[in-house]
Structures are given as structure tokens and as C-alpha cells.
Coordinates of C-alpha atoms in Angstrom, one line a residue:
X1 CA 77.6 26.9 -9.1
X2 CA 75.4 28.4 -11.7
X3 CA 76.5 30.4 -13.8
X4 CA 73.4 33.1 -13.8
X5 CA 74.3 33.7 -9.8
X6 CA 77.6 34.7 -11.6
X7 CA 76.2 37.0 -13.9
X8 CA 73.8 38.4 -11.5
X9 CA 77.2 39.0 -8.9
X10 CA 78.6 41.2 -12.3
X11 CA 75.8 43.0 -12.5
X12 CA 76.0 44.0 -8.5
X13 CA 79.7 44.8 -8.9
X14 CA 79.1 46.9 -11.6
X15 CA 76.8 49.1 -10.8
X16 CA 76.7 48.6 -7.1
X17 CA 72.9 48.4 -6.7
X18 CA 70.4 46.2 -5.9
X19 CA 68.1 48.1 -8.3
X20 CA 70.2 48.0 -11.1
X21 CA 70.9 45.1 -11.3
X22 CA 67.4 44.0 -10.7
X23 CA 66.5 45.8 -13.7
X24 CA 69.0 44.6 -16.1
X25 CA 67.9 40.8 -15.5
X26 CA 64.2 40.9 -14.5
X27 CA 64.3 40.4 -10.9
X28 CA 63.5 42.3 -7.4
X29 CA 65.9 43.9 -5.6
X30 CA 65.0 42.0 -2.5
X31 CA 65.7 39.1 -5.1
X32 CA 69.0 39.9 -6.1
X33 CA 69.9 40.4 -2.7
X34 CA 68.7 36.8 -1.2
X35 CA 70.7 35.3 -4.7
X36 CA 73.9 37.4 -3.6
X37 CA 73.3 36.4 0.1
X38 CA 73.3 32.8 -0.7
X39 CA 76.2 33.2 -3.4
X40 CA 78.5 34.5 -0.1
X41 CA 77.5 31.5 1.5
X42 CA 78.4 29.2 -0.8
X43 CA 81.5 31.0 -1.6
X44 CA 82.6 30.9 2.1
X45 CA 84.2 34.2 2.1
X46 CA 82.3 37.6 2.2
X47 CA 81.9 39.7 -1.5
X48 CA 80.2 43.0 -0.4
X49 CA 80.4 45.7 1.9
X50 CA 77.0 47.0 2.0
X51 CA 76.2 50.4 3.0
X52 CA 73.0 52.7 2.4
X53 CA 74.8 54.2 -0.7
X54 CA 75.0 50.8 -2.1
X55 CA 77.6 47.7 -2.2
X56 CA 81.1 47.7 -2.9
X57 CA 83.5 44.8 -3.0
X58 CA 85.3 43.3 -0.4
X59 CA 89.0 41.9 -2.0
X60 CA 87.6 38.9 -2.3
X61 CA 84.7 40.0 -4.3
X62 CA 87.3 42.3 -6.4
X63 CA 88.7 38.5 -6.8
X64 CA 86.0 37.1 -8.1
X65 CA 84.8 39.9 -10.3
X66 CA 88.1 39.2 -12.1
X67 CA 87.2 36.0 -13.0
X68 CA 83.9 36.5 -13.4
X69 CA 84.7 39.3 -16.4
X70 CA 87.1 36.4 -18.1
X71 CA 83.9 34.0 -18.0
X72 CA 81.7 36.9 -19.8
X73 CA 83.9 37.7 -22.5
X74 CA 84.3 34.3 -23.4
X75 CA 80.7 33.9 -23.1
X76 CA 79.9 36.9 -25.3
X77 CA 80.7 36.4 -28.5
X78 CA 77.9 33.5 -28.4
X79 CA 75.3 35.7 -26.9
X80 CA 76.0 38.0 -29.6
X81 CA 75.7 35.8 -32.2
X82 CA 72.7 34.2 -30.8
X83 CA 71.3 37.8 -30.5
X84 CA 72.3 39.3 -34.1
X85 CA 69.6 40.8 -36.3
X86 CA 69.9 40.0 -39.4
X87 CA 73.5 39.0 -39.2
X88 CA 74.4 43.1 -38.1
X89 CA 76.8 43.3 -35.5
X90 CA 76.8 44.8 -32.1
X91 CA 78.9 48.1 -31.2
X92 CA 78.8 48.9 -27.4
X93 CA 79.7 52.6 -26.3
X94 CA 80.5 52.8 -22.7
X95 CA 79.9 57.0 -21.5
X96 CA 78.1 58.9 -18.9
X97 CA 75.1 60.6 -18.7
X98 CA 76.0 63.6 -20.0
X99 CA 77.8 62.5 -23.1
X100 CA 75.1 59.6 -23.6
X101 CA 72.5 62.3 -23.9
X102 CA 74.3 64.3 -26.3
X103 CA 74.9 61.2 -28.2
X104 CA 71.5 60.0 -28.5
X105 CA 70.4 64.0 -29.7
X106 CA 73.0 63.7 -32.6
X107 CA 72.3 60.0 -33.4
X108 CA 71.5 60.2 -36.8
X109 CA 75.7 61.3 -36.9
X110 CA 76.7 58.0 -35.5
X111 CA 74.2 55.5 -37.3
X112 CA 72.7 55.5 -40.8
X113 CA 69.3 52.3 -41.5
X114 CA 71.2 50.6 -44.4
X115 CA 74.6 50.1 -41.4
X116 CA 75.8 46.7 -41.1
X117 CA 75.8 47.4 -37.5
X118 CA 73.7 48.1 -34.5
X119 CA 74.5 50.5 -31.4
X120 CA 74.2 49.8 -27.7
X121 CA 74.6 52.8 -25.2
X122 CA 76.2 51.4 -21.8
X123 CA 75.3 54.5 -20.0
X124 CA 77.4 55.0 -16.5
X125 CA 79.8 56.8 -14.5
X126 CA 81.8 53.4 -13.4
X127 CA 84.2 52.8 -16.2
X128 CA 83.6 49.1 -18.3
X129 CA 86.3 46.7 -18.7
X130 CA 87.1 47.2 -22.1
X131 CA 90.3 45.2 -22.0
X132 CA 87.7 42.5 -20.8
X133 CA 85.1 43.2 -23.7
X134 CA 82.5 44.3 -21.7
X135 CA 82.2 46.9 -24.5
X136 CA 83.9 47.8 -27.4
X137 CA 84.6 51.9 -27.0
X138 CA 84.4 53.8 -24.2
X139 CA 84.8 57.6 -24.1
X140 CA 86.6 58.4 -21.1
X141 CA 88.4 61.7 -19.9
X142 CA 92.3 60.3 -19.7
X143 CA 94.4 58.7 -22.4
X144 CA 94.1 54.4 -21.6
X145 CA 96.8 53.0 -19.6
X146 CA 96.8 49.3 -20.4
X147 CA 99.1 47.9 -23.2
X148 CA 95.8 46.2 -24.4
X149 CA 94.3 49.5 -25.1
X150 CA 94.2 52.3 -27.8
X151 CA 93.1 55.9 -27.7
X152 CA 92.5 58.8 -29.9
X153 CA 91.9 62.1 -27.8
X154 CA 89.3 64.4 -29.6
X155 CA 88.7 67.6 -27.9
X156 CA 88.4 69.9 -24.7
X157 CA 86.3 69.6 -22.3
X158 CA 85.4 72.8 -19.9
X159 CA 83.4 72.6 -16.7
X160 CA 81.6 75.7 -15.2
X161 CA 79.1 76.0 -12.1
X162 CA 75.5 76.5 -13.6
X163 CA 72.2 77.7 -11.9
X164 CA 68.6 77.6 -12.4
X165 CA 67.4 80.1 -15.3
X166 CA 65.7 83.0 -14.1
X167 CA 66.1 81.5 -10.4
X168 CA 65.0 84.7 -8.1
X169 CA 68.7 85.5 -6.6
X170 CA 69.0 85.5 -2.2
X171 CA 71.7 86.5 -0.4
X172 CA 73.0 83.6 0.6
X173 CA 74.1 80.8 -3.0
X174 CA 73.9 77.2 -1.9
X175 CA 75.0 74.3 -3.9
X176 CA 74.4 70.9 -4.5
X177 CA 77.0 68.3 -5.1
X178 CA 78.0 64.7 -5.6
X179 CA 77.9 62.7 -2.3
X180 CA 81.9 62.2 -1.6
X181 CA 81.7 58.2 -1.6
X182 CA 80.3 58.8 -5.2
X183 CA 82.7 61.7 -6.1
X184 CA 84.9 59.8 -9.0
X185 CA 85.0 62.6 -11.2
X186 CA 87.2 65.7 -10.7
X187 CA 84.5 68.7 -10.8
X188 CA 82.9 66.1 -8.5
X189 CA 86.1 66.3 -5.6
X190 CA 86.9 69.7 -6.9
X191 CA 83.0 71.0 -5.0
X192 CA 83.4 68.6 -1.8
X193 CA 87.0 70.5 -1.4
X194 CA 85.5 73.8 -0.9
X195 CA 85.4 75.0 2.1
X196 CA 83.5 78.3 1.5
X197 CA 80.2 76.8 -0.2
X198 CA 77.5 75.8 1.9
X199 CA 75.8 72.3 0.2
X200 CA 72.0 72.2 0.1
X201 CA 71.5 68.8 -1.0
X202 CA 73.6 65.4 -2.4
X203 CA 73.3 63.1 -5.3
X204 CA 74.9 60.1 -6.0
X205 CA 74.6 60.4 -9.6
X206 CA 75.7 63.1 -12.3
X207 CA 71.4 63.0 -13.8
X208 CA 70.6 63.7 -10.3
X209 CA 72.7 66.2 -9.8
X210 CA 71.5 67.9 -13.3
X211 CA 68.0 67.7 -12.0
X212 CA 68.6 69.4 -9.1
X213 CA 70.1 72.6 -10.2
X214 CA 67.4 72.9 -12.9
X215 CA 64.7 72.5 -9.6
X216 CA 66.4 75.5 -8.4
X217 CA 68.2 73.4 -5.3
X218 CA 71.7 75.0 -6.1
X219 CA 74.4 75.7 -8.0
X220 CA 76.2 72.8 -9.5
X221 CA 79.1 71.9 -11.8
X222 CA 78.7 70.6 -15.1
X223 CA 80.5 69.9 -18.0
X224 CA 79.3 72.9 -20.2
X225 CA 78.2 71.2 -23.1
X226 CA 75.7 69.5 -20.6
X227 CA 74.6 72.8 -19.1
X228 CA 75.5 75.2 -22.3
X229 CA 72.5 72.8 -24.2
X230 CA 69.6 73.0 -21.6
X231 CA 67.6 76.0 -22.1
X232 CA 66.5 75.5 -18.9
X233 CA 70.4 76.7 -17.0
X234 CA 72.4 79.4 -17.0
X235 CA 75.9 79.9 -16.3
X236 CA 77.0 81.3 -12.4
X237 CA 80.3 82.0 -12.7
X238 CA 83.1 81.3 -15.5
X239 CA 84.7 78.3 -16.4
X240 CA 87.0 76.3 -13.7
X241 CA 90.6 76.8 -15.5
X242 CA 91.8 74.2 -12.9
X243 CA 89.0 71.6 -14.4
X244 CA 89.2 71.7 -17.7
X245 CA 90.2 68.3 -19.4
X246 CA 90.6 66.2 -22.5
X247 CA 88.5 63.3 -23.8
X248 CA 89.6 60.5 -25.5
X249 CA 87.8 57.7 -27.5
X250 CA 89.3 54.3 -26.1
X251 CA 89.0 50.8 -27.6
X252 CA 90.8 47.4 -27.4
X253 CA 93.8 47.3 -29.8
X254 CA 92.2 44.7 -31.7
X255 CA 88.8 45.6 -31.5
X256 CA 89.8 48.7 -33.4
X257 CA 90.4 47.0 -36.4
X258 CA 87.0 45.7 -37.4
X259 CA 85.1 47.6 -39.8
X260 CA 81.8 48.7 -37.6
X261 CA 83.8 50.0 -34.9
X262 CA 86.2 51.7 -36.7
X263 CA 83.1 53.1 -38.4
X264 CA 81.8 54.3 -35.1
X265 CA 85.4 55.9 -33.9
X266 CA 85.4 57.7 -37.1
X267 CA 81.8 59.5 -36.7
X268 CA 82.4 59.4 -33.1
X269 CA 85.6 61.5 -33.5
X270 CA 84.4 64.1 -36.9
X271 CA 81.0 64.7 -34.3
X272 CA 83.2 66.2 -31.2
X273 CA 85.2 68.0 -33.2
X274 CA 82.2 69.6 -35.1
X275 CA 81.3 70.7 -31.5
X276 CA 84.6 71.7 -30.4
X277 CA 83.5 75.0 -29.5
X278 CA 80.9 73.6 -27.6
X279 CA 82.6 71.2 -25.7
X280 CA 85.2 74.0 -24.7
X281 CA 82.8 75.8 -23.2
X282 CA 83.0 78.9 -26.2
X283 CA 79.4 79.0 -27.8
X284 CA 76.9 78.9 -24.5
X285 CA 72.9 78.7 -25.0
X286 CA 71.8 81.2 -27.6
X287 CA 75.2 82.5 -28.8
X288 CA 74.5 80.3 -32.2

């Protein structure tokens, strides 16, 4: 068995796509899919359930992803070392969309030239195993669970349904919304529960969904310090009491002993709570 089919199969169960997995090794999607095809075969057992919103795993894929995640994080600490520039180590920060893009606008908070460390953004709504190493701090919205982990919550975090700026106003409001197979989040459940919208079009992903409501499809929930920041939104109604929620910075117990990452906690932590008003949903677009 080689071990880049194995590799290839975590990238699949990861991110459930074809695509995106493609992309992250350099091959077609109709590649990846032959390579997983003949992986099942040679496993015996089926490892996907394939439907047209991607592939999820069957328990005997669940199984193997298990193992698989042991094999990578023995396996990284070479490729990281094999990889380092100029002996600077290698910080991983799992987050979603939203967060990553409000990250990467206040990067100079989070990373200075002369750092003995670099920064890699693992950008996704599907949480990484951090126990496992597939990164070393994730910011999630719930205090970790696992003995292996730690967490330090940092701030609020408000969600309110947001509309198109200036978007010429009809009778009738429709809205768009995560596809329910995708809903993971709580603002995501919390619109597929209504019973008195009327949905004008789906996403399966949270950037999606952003781009829509800027197009004008719908209205849409956001986290407010995604739609408070684009000039480009407006708010269309106040914020959901029921939604609001904390956020927490989470790392491996030991992992957060090293210097670089407890480098990156520290700014990551002092940079929410500079923007704690944001976050809440208290200073929207062009209150200062």
C-alpha cells in the first residue's frame, strides 16, 4: 500500500471533495477519484458514501482515517523539518472563512519579518484534528473537550441577518442559506429551522453564502464582524440573542508550551480583544 494513496484518502476525508483535494496534491479530480476507487478495492471494504454534495465516510472509512491521522503526525515532524526556511518553525491556524479573512487583514498583529516563525492558515469549516497535530491552534466556537486539549476563550461573538447595501426593497424578503447536509454551524441550523422564510438559493459553504447576499440573492446570517466589515452589506434586522456565542483559542496541551505558538496565542488573543466591540456586534460599518 503506498503511502501517498493514504495521504491522498486524508485529504478526501477532510474536505470531502474531489476538488480539494485535487488541489492540495497536484492532481484531477477525475484522478483522485480513480486513486480512491482503486484504494476501496484494495481495501476490500467500502470508504465513501458519495453523493452530489460530496463524499462522506462510511465507518469503515471513519476507521481508517483514524489511522491514517496517527501515520501523519508521525510523519510530520520530518516534513517540517525537511520544509523549514531557514531553520523558522511552522505554526498552523486552523479557522473559517470568516475569521481567516479577518486574520489575514490584521496580519501584521500576528507576525513581525525578524519572527522565528512562519504562519500557515488552514482555512475550513470542518474542524482539524488538533489532538492529532494536523495543526497546532485552532479557533473554534466551544471550549475543547479532550483531556489532550487546552483553551483560552477570548471574546463574544454576535450573529445578525445582513442584506445587500442599497438593495431596492420588494415586498416579499427571500433568503439564502447553508444547504442542511452542510449546516454544522448554529446560525447555519438556526435559518433551515424557520419555517416562515422562503430560501432563494443554497450554498454549501460560509464564502458562498457571503457572496450571495452581497449579489443581492437574499438575506443571510453572518457573524457580524464578517458582515459589520464589508462596506458592501448592511444589517436587516438586529442581532439573534439566541445565536450569540463564545470563541475560544484551542491548542494541544503540549503544543502550547513552545515558544512560537505561545507567541501566536498571545497576539491571537490581545487582537480579539482589541476588537471586542466588533466581534459583539456593537461598532457596525461606519460607526468608528
Amino acid at each position: 500500500m503506498r503511502w501517498d494513496d493514504l495521504q491522498l484518502f486524508g485529504a478526501v476525508a477532510r474536505t470531502g471533495s474531489l476538488s480539494a483535494a485535487g488541489r492540495e496534491h497536484g492532481l484531477s479530480p477525475a484522478t483522485v477519484g480513480r486513486r480512491m476507487l482503486a484504494l476501496e478495492t484494495e481495501m476490500g471494504r467500502p470508504l465513501f458514501v458519495r453523493r452530489q454534495s460530496g463524499y462522506s465516510l462510511t465507518e469503515d472509512g471513519r476507521a481508517l482515517r483514524a489511522r491514517v491521522s496517527v501515520m501523519e503526525a508521525g510523519a510530520r515532524p520530518i516534513d517540517e523539518w525537511r520544509s523549514a526556511e531557514g531553520g523558522r518553525s511552522l505554526v498552523r491556524i486552523s479557522t473559517g472563512t470568516g475569521t481567516a479573512n479577518f486574520l489575514a487583514a490584521n496580519f501584521a498583529r500576528l507576525w513581525q519579518p525578524d519572527d522565528p516563525f512562519r504562519i500557515a492558515f488552514k482555512t475550513t469549516e470542518a474542524k482539524l484534528d488538533i489532538a492529532h497535530r494536523e495543526v497546532e491552534i485552532g479557533i473554534r466556537n466551544a471550549r475543547p473537550e479532550s483531556q489532550s486539549l487546552a483553551g483560552r476563550r477570548t471574546v463574544t461573538i454576535a450573529q445578525a441577518p445582513f442584506r445587500a447595501r442599497n438593495q431596492a426593497q420588494s415586498g416579499r424578503a427571500d433568503w439564502v442559506a447553508i444547504t442542511p447536509e452542510d449546516a454544522t454551524t448554529r446560525s447555519a441550523r438556526w435559518v433551515n429551522a424557520r419555517p416562515d422564510i422562503v430560501i432563494a438559493a443554497w450554498a454549501n459553504t460560509v464564502r458562498t453564502l457571503h457572496e450571495l447576499i452581497r449579489a443581492g440573492v437574499g438575506i443571510g446570517v453572518l457573524p457580524c464582524f464578517v458582515g459589520d466589515r464589508d462596506p458592501l452589506l448592511e444589517r436587516a434586522g438586529e442581532a439573534i440573542a439566541e445565536l450569540s456565542g463564545e470563541q475560544w483559542i484551542v491548542m494541544h496541551n503540549d503544543d502550547r508550551h513552545r515558544p512560537d505558538v505561545r507567541r501566536v496565542i498571545d497576539r491571537l488573543v490581545a487582537l480579539s480583544l482589541a476588537h471586542a466591540a466588533l466581534f459583539a456586534g456593537e461598532r457596525p460599518f461606519g460607526t468608528g
